[in-house]
């Protein structure tokens, strides 16, 4: 099956710093990528949808200036958490799909962000 | 996207079949029924999906009610590695883009 690689798997940073998370589709071209966050014992919450070459669409309540998403190529999307604070600590997960008609989503393994 | 309801948790014994139910009474004619599962500290993985007919693959079977208002994911022989949160999701085949995750069912498998 298709593979989505997400890095890093775990990151610890100081409050006020920025953290970049990468999501790569390894064997297919991802026209659409999604970013989720997940708090302990809770379900995934969609943060934003990005289509290659265009601006990301953010879900209500998600600050676009804080969570910068770049989808510059068909195989790479990045999420940058700017000026991270302890409340940003969470499990971040990306997913990717090729063609709109593709029925499946392929997920990365997630990034555990801990902000001290 | 139409809403689904699932039991919060279920328990099964190892090597026994598991039937995970999902209710989706407001499903529309173009909604596909998807199942994903999430193992601890990992991203979700695809399990199975279908529209109207029952589906089988190497991981599981999906039984869809005739009126499509409910479905059941069937794991034929549960293993310890099947312990995960299972999500039942509806996705509009014509217009839907993203997947909306509900709380899912946390499956525990007892040795």
PDB file of C-alpha atoms in Angstrom, chain A residues 4-92:
ATOM      1  CA  UNK A   4       3.250   8.395   4.033  1.00  0.00           C
ATOM      2  CA  UNK A   5       6.350   9.309   5.978  1.00  0.00           C
ATOM      3  CA  UNK A   6       6.130  11.817   8.797  1.00  0.00           C
ATOM      4  CA  UNK A   7       9.100  13.316  10.630  1.00  0.00           C
ATOM      5  CA  UNK A   8      10.076  13.804  13.321  1.00  0.00           C
ATOM      6  CA  UNK A   9       8.219  11.209  15.354  1.00  0.00           C
ATOM      7  CA  UNK A  10       8.861  13.054  18.552  1.00  0.00           C
ATOM      8  CA  UNK A  11      10.069  16.567  19.344  1.00  0.00           C
ATOM      9  CA  UNK A  12      10.624  18.441  22.554  1.00  0.00           C
ATOM     10  CA  UNK A  13      11.101  22.180  22.370  1.00  0.00           C
ATOM     11  CA  UNK A  14      11.199  25.229  24.553  1.00  0.00           C
ATOM     12  CA  UNK A  15       8.288  27.615  24.728  1.00  0.00           C
ATOM     13  CA  UNK A  16       8.539  30.335  22.106  1.00  0.00           C
ATOM     14  CA  UNK A  17      10.413  28.309  19.509  1.00  0.00           C
ATOM     15  CA  UNK A  18       9.067  27.093  16.193  1.00  0.00           C
ATOM     16  CA  UNK A  19       8.817  23.485  15.153  1.00  0.00           C
ATOM     17  CA  UNK A  20       8.502  22.108  11.630  1.00  0.00           C
ATOM     18  CA  UNK A  21       6.878  18.754  10.889  1.00  0.00           C
ATOM     19  CA  UNK A  22       7.292  17.129   7.489  1.00  0.00           C
ATOM     20  CA  UNK A  23       4.890  14.827   5.719  1.00  0.00           C
ATOM     21  CA  UNK A  24       5.976  13.023   2.569  1.00  0.00           C
ATOM     22  CA  UNK A  25       4.141  10.699   0.234  1.00  0.00           C
ATOM     23  CA  UNK A  26       6.785   8.190  -0.775  1.00  0.00           C
ATOM     24  CA  UNK A  27       5.253   6.316  -3.677  1.00  0.00           C
ATOM     25  CA  UNK A  28       2.417   8.467  -4.960  1.00  0.00           C
ATOM     26  CA  UNK A  29       1.629  12.062  -5.714  1.00  0.00           C
ATOM     27  CA  UNK A  30      -0.506  13.588  -3.001  1.00  0.00           C
ATOM     28  CA  UNK A  31      -2.744  16.266  -4.429  1.00  0.00           C
ATOM     29  CA  UNK A  32      -4.384  16.740  -1.052  1.00  0.00           C
ATOM     30  CA  UNK A  33      -2.937  16.491   2.418  1.00  0.00           C
ATOM     31  CA  UNK A  34      -4.685  16.852   5.738  1.00  0.00           C
ATOM     32  CA  UNK A  35      -3.304  17.807   9.126  1.00  0.00           C
ATOM     33  CA  UNK A  36      -4.881  16.570  12.340  1.00  0.00           C
ATOM     34  CA  UNK A  37      -4.099  16.995  15.989  1.00  0.00           C
ATOM     35  CA  UNK A  38      -5.016  14.573  18.722  1.00  0.00           C
ATOM     36  CA  UNK A  39      -5.026  15.042  22.474  1.00  0.00           C
ATOM     37  CA  UNK A  40      -4.660  12.041  24.806  1.00  0.00           C
ATOM     38  CA  UNK A  41      -7.678   9.728  24.830  1.00  0.00           C
ATOM     39  CA  UNK A  42      -9.441  11.883  22.252  1.00  0.00           C
ATOM     40  CA  UNK A  43     -10.216  11.502  18.584  1.00  0.00           C
ATOM     41  CA  UNK A  44      -8.454  13.175  15.688  1.00  0.00           C
ATOM     42  CA  UNK A  45      -9.428  16.772  14.998  1.00  0.00           C
ATOM     43  CA  UNK A  46      -8.919  18.126  11.498  1.00  0.00           C
ATOM     44  CA  UNK A  47      -6.831  21.290  11.521  1.00  0.00           C
ATOM     45  CA  UNK A  48      -6.448  22.091   7.849  1.00  0.00           C
ATOM     46  CA  UNK A  49      -6.632  20.790   4.318  1.00  0.00           C
ATOM     47  CA  UNK A  50      -3.955  21.638   1.807  1.00  0.00           C
ATOM     48  CA  UNK A  51      -3.912  21.180  -1.935  1.00  0.00           C
ATOM     49  CA  UNK A  52      -0.658  21.289  -3.808  1.00  0.00           C
ATOM     50  CA  UNK A  53       0.219  24.763  -5.005  1.00  0.00           C
ATOM     51  CA  UNK A  54      -2.568  26.581  -3.189  1.00  0.00           C
ATOM     52  CA  UNK A  55      -3.188  28.007   0.258  1.00  0.00           C
ATOM     53  CA  UNK A  56      -4.380  25.691   2.969  1.00  0.00           C
ATOM     54  CA  UNK A  57      -7.956  25.765   4.180  1.00  0.00           C
ATOM     55  CA  UNK A  58      -8.125  25.931   7.955  1.00  0.00           C
ATOM     56  CA  UNK A  59     -10.892  24.590  10.155  1.00  0.00           C
ATOM     57  CA  UNK A  60     -12.759  27.002  12.355  1.00  0.00           C
ATOM     58  CA  UNK A  61     -10.800  27.906  15.458  1.00  0.00           C
ATOM     59  CA  UNK A  62      -7.397  26.974  14.044  1.00  0.00           C
ATOM     60  CA  UNK A  63      -5.038  29.942  13.842  1.00  0.00           C
ATOM     61  CA  UNK A  64      -3.476  30.019  10.415  1.00  0.00           C
ATOM     62  CA  UNK A  65      -0.668  32.330  11.544  1.00  0.00           C
ATOM     63  CA  UNK A  66       0.277  29.924  14.275  1.00  0.00           C
ATOM     64  CA  UNK A  67       0.047  26.712  12.279  1.00  0.00           C
ATOM     65  CA  UNK A  68       1.720  27.419   8.961  1.00  0.00           C
ATOM     66  CA  UNK A  69       1.105  24.827   6.284  1.00  0.00           C
ATOM     67  CA  UNK A  70       3.068  24.601   3.072  1.00  0.00           C
ATOM     68  CA  UNK A  71       2.285  22.120   0.298  1.00  0.00           C
ATOM     69  CA  UNK A  72       4.799  23.187  -2.304  1.00  0.00           C
ATOM     70  CA  UNK A  73       5.131  19.869  -4.091  1.00  0.00           C
ATOM     71  CA  UNK A  74       3.042  16.798  -4.793  1.00  0.00           C
ATOM     72  CA  UNK A  75       5.045  14.752  -2.322  1.00  0.00           C
ATOM     73  CA  UNK A  76       5.710  17.119   0.561  1.00  0.00           C
ATOM     74  CA  UNK A  77       3.662  19.131   3.004  1.00  0.00           C
ATOM     75  CA  UNK A  78       4.990  20.826   6.110  1.00  0.00           C
ATOM     76  CA  UNK A  79       3.322  22.064   9.267  1.00  0.00           C
ATOM     77  CA  UNK A  80       5.184  24.695  11.250  1.00  0.00           C
ATOM     78  CA  UNK A  81       4.029  25.414  14.771  1.00  0.00           C
ATOM     79  CA  UNK A  82       5.230  28.954  15.353  1.00  0.00           C
ATOM     80  CA  UNK A  83       6.063  30.330  18.789  1.00  0.00           C
ATOM     81  CA  UNK A  84       5.003  27.087  20.405  1.00  0.00           C
ATOM     82  CA  UNK A  85       3.512  27.103  23.893  1.00  0.00           C
ATOM     83  CA  UNK A  86       2.762  24.252  26.284  1.00  0.00           C
ATOM     84  CA  UNK A  87      -0.887  24.181  25.193  1.00  0.00           C
ATOM     85  CA  UNK A  88       0.324  23.284  21.682  1.00  0.00           C
ATOM     86  CA  UNK A  89       1.680  20.011  23.033  1.00  0.00           C
ATOM     87  CA  UNK A  90      -0.210  17.321  21.165  1.00  0.00           C
ATOM     88  CA  UNK A  91       0.043  14.447  18.711  1.00  0.00           C
ATOM     89  CA  UNK A  92       0.057  15.804  15.152  1.00  0.00           C
TER      90      UNK A  92
END
